[in-house]
């Protein structure tokens, strides 16, 4: 199972980026507050983001644990540029590995290119043709705006202090119907770089998920989007079991949690590709 689980890490990150993001009056107000925060985010020319993701899988005496911390800078206008610095601590079957990774998305010759540097080795991947991925990069609010268009199960769920900012907590419940609609309209075969058999297995697993709550945090005073939180454990357990062929009883623990925070709105002036990345070897995604 764990040999296959290593291959799932990239897919889990991709899926997480793909799905990211009371009474009747309260529901309407919560949606309005989130819509206003989304509009403010769309107007930003740049911002910074911090993300943490934890994944724990236990099967018998074998365990896979991964903790990833990412600090990102994003320039949206006049042209998109993205920088992400990640530290990944992974333990598989008792063997530990620490990985640092740098990623840049820049536009070159009218198309976006992803540069990835790990252990001093750089590769680059042209992103032309990946329409879903490019749309998300150009509009980081795309998933949130999709929720606001199609989902009614949006409500206030409490208050929380995030990065020292007092926030309203808003729960968005992604239902099975939402997954079906989004997946029907997405070209995931090209976007996720999966073969058709693996893709169909993954989609069948996702269709078995009844709901997935996503929590957004909006500053009480600023009305700006401060962060979001998603527990993808149920979703990922179904995906892992479907793609590895293991029985549900064989997996005693599976936890996947992601937290994101946003800040320094309009404070990122530019993003510059490192000199050493310019000699990167081209690596095309599988067709």
Coordinates of C-alpha atoms in Angstrom, one line a residue:
X1 CA 0.0 0.0 0.0
X2 CA 2.7 2.5 0.9
X3 CA 4.5 2.2 -2.3
X4 CA 1.3 3.3 -4.0
X5 CA 0.7 5.9 -1.3
X6 CA 3.9 7.7 -2.3
X7 CA 2.4 8.2 -5.7
X8 CA -0.7 9.6 -4.2
X9 CA 1.0 12.6 -2.5
X10 CA 1.1 14.7 -5.7
X11 CA -2.4 13.7 -6.5
X12 CA -3.6 14.7 -3.0
X13 CA -2.0 18.1 -3.3
X14 CA -3.5 18.6 -6.7
X15 CA -7.0 17.5 -5.5
X16 CA -6.7 19.8 -2.6
X17 CA -5.9 22.7 -4.9
X18 CA -8.7 21.8 -7.3
X19 CA -11.6 21.8 -4.6
X20 CA -10.1 25.1 -3.0
X21 CA -12.1 27.5 -0.7
X22 CA -29.1 28.2 10.8
X23 CA -31.9 30.1 9.7
X24 CA -32.6 31.4 6.2
X25 CA -31.5 35.0 7.1
X26 CA -28.3 33.9 8.7
X27 CA -27.4 31.7 5.7
X28 CA -28.0 34.5 3.4
X29 CA -25.9 36.9 5.5
X30 CA -23.0 34.4 5.7
X31 CA -23.1 34.0 1.9
X32 CA -23.1 37.8 1.5
X33 CA -20.1 38.2 3.9
X34 CA -18.2 35.5 2.0
X35 CA -19.1 37.0 -1.3
X36 CA -17.9 40.5 -0.2
X37 CA -14.6 38.9 1.0
X38 CA -14.2 37.1 -2.3
X39 CA -14.7 40.4 -4.2
X40 CA -12.0 42.1 -2.1
X41 CA -9.7 39.2 -2.8
X42 CA -10.4 39.5 -6.6
X43 CA -9.4 43.2 -6.5
X44 CA -6.0 42.5 -4.9
X45 CA -3.0 42.9 -7.1
X46 CA -0.8 40.7 -4.9
X47 CA -0.8 38.8 -1.6
X48 CA 1.1 36.3 0.5
X49 CA -0.2 32.9 1.6
X50 CA 0.9 30.3 4.2
X51 CA -0.3 26.7 4.0
X52 CA 0.2 23.7 6.2
X53 CA -0.9 20.2 5.3
X54 CA -0.7 17.1 7.5
X55 CA -1.3 13.6 6.3
X56 CA -1.2 10.5 8.4
X57 CA -2.0 6.9 7.2
X58 CA -1.7 3.8 9.3
X59 CA -2.1 0.3 8.1
X60 CA -1.2 -2.5 10.5
X61 CA 2.4 -1.8 11.6
X62 CA 3.1 0.5 8.7
X63 CA 2.7 4.2 8.8
X64 CA 3.0 7.2 6.4
X65 CA 3.2 10.6 8.0
X66 CA 3.7 13.8 6.1
X67 CA 3.8 17.4 7.2
X68 CA 4.2 20.2 4.7
X69 CA 4.6 23.9 5.3
X70 CA 4.5 26.3 2.4
X71 CA 5.1 30.0 2.2
X72 CA 3.9 31.6 -1.0
X73 CA 3.9 35.0 -2.8
X74 CA 1.5 35.7 -5.6
X75 CA 1.4 38.6 -8.0
X76 CA -1.9 38.8 -9.9
X77 CA -1.6 42.1 -11.8
X78 CA -0.5 43.1 -14.4
X79 CA 0.6 39.5 -15.0
X80 CA 0.5 36.4 -12.9
X81 CA 3.6 35.2 -11.1
X82 CA 3.8 32.7 -8.2
X83 CA 6.5 31.7 -5.8
X84 CA 6.2 28.8 -3.3
X85 CA 8.8 27.6 -0.8
X86 CA 7.9 24.3 0.9
X87 CA 9.4 22.1 3.6
X88 CA 8.2 18.5 3.7
X89 CA 8.9 16.1 6.5
X90 CA 7.9 12.6 5.5
X91 CA 8.1 9.3 7.4
X92 CA 7.3 6.0 5.5
X93 CA 7.5 2.7 7.3
X94 CA 9.9 4.2 9.9
X95 CA 12.2 5.9 7.3
X96 CA 12.4 9.7 7.5
X97 CA 13.0 12.1 4.7
X98 CA 13.2 15.9 4.7
X99 CA 12.6 17.7 1.5
X100 CA 12.8 21.3 0.6
X101 CA 11.2 22.5 -2.6
X102 CA 11.0 25.7 -4.5
X103 CA 8.3 26.3 -7.1
X104 CA 7.7 29.3 -9.5
X105 CA 5.0 29.9 -12.0
X106 CA 5.9 32.5 -14.6
X107 CA 4.6 33.4 -18.0
X108 CA 7.0 32.9 -20.9
X109 CA 6.2 33.3 -24.6
X110 CA 2.4 33.6 -23.9
X111 CA 2.2 30.5 -21.7
X112 CA 2.8 29.6 -18.1
X113 CA 5.7 27.5 -17.0
X114 CA 6.1 25.7 -13.7
X115 CA 9.7 25.6 -12.4
X116 CA 10.4 23.2 -9.5
X117 CA 13.7 23.0 -7.6
X118 CA 14.5 20.1 -5.2
X119 CA 17.9 19.2 -3.8
X120 CA 19.6 21.6 -6.1
X121 CA 18.0 20.1 -9.2
X122 CA 15.6 22.1 -11.3
X123 CA 12.9 21.0 -13.8
X124 CA 10.3 23.0 -15.7
X125 CA 6.9 22.0 -17.0
X126 CA 5.0 24.0 -19.7
X127 CA 1.4 24.5 -18.7
X128 CA -0.1 25.3 -22.1
X129 CA -3.2 23.2 -22.7
X130 CA -4.0 22.7 -19.0
X131 CA -7.0 25.0 -19.2
X132 CA -8.4 24.2 -15.7
X133 CA -5.0 24.7 -14.1
X134 CA -4.4 28.0 -15.9
X135 CA -7.9 29.2 -15.0
X136 CA -7.2 28.6 -11.3
X137 CA -3.8 30.3 -11.5
X138 CA -5.3 33.3 -13.1
X139 CA -8.1 33.5 -10.6
X140 CA -7.3 32.1 -7.2
X141 CA -10.8 32.9 -6.2
X142 CA -12.3 30.6 -8.8
X143 CA -13.2 27.8 -6.4
X144 CA -14.7 30.1 -3.9
X145 CA -16.8 31.9 -6.5
X146 CA -18.0 28.6 -7.8
X147 CA -19.2 27.7 -4.3
X148 CA -21.1 31.0 -4.1
X149 CA -22.8 30.3 -7.4
X150 CA -23.9 26.8 -6.8
X151 CA -24.1 26.1 -3.0
X152 CA -26.8 27.2 -0.6
X153 CA -25.4 25.4 2.5
X154 CA -23.3 28.3 3.7
X155 CA -23.6 29.5 7.4
X156 CA -21.9 31.2 10.2
X157 CA -20.3 28.6 12.5
X158 CA -18.5 30.7 15.1
X159 CA -15.7 33.1 15.6
X160 CA -11.9 32.5 15.6
X161 CA -8.7 34.5 15.9
X162 CA -6.4 33.9 12.9
X163 CA -3.0 35.5 12.7
X164 CA -4.1 37.9 15.5
X165 CA -7.2 38.9 13.6
X166 CA -10.7 38.4 15.0
X167 CA -12.6 36.6 12.3
X168 CA -16.1 35.3 11.5
X169 CA -16.0 31.6 10.8
X170 CA -18.1 30.6 7.8
X171 CA -18.9 27.0 6.9
X172 CA -19.3 26.0 3.3
X173 CA -20.6 22.4 2.9
X174 CA -19.6 20.8 -0.4
X175 CA -22.3 18.2 -1.1
X176 CA -22.3 15.2 -3.4
X177 CA -24.3 17.1 -5.9
X178 CA -21.6 19.8 -6.0
X179 CA -18.9 17.2 -6.6
X180 CA -20.9 15.7 -9.4
X181 CA -21.5 19.1 -11.1
X182 CA -17.9 20.2 -10.9
X183 CA -16.4 16.9 -12.0
X184 CA -18.8 16.7 -15.0
X185 CA -17.5 20.1 -16.1
X186 CA -13.8 19.5 -15.5
X187 CA -11.2 18.1 -17.8
X188 CA -9.4 16.3 -15.0
X189 CA -7.7 13.8 -17.3
X190 CA -5.5 16.5 -18.6
X191 CA -5.5 18.7 -15.5
X192 CA -4.4 16.0 -13.1
X193 CA -2.1 14.2 -15.4
X194 CA -3.8 10.8 -14.7
X195 CA -4.4 7.8 -16.9
X196 CA -8.0 7.1 -17.6
X197 CA -8.3 4.0 -15.4
X198 CA -6.8 5.8 -12.4
X199 CA -9.0 8.8 -13.0
X200 CA -12.2 6.8 -13.2
X201 CA -11.3 4.9 -10.0
X202 CA -10.7 8.2 -8.2
X203 CA -13.9 9.8 -9.5
X204 CA -15.9 6.8 -8.3
X205 CA -14.4 7.2 -4.9
X206 CA -15.1 10.9 -4.8
X207 CA -18.7 10.3 -5.8
X208 CA -19.1 8.2 -2.6
X209 CA -18.4 11.3 -0.4
X210 CA -21.7 12.8 0.9
X211 CA -20.3 16.2 2.0
X212 CA -17.0 18.0 2.7
X213 CA -17.1 21.1 5.0
X214 CA -14.7 24.0 4.2
X215 CA -14.3 26.7 6.8
X216 CA -13.5 30.3 5.8
X217 CA -12.3 33.0 8.1
X218 CA -13.2 36.7 7.3
X219 CA -11.9 39.6 9.3
X220 CA -14.7 41.1 11.5
X221 CA -13.4 44.6 10.9
X222 CA -11.7 44.4 7.5
X223 CA -14.1 42.1 5.8
X224 CA -11.1 40.5 4.1
X225 CA -10.5 36.8 3.6
X226 CA -7.9 35.8 6.3
X227 CA -7.8 32.0 5.9
X228 CA -9.5 28.7 5.3
X229 CA -9.4 25.2 6.7
X230 CA -10.4 21.8 5.2
X231 CA -10.4 18.3 6.7
X232 CA -10.2 16.0 3.7
X233 CA -9.8 12.8 5.7
X234 CA -13.0 11.1 4.5
X235 CA -12.5 12.1 0.9
X236 CA -8.9 10.9 0.8
X237 CA -9.6 7.7 2.6
X238 CA -12.1 6.7 -0.1
X239 CA -9.5 7.7 -2.8
X240 CA -6.7 5.8 -1.1
X241 CA -8.8 2.6 -0.7
X242 CA -10.1 2.8 -4.2
X243 CA -6.7 3.3 -5.8
X244 CA -4.8 0.8 -3.7
X245 CA -7.4 -1.9 -3.6
X246 CA -7.2 -2.2 0.2
X247 CA -10.2 -3.0 2.4
X248 CA -11.5 -0.4 4.8
X249 CA -10.7 -2.5 7.8
X250 CA -7.0 -2.5 6.8
X251 CA -6.6 1.2 7.3
X252 CA -6.8 2.1 11.0
X253 CA -6.1 5.8 10.5
X254 CA -6.2 8.3 7.7
X255 CA -6.0 12.0 8.4
X256 CA -5.5 14.8 5.8
X257 CA -6.0 18.4 7.0
X258 CA -5.1 21.6 5.3
X259 CA -4.9 25.2 6.7
X260 CA -4.3 28.3 4.6
X261 CA -3.9 32.0 5.7
X262 CA -3.7 35.1 3.5
X263 CA -2.0 38.4 4.2
X264 CA 0.1 41.3 3.0
X265 CA -2.5 42.3 0.4
X266 CA -1.0 44.4 -2.4
X267 CA 2.4 44.2 -0.6
X268 CA 4.3 41.9 -3.0
X269 CA 6.1 44.0 -5.6
X270 CA 7.6 41.4 -7.9
X271 CA 8.7 37.7 -8.2
X272 CA 12.0 36.9 -9.8
X273 CA 13.0 33.5 -11.1
X274 CA 16.3 32.4 -9.5
X275 CA 19.3 32.4 -11.8
X276 CA 19.9 28.7 -11.2
X277 CA 16.4 27.8 -12.3
X278 CA 17.1 29.1 -15.8
X279 CA 19.1 25.9 -16.7
X280 CA 16.1 23.7 -15.7
X281 CA 15.5 20.5 -17.7
X282 CA 12.1 20.4 -19.4
X283 CA 9.7 17.8 -18.0
X284 CA 6.4 17.4 -19.7
X285 CA 3.3 16.1 -17.9
X286 CA 2.1 12.6 -19.0
X287 CA -0.5 12.7 -21.8

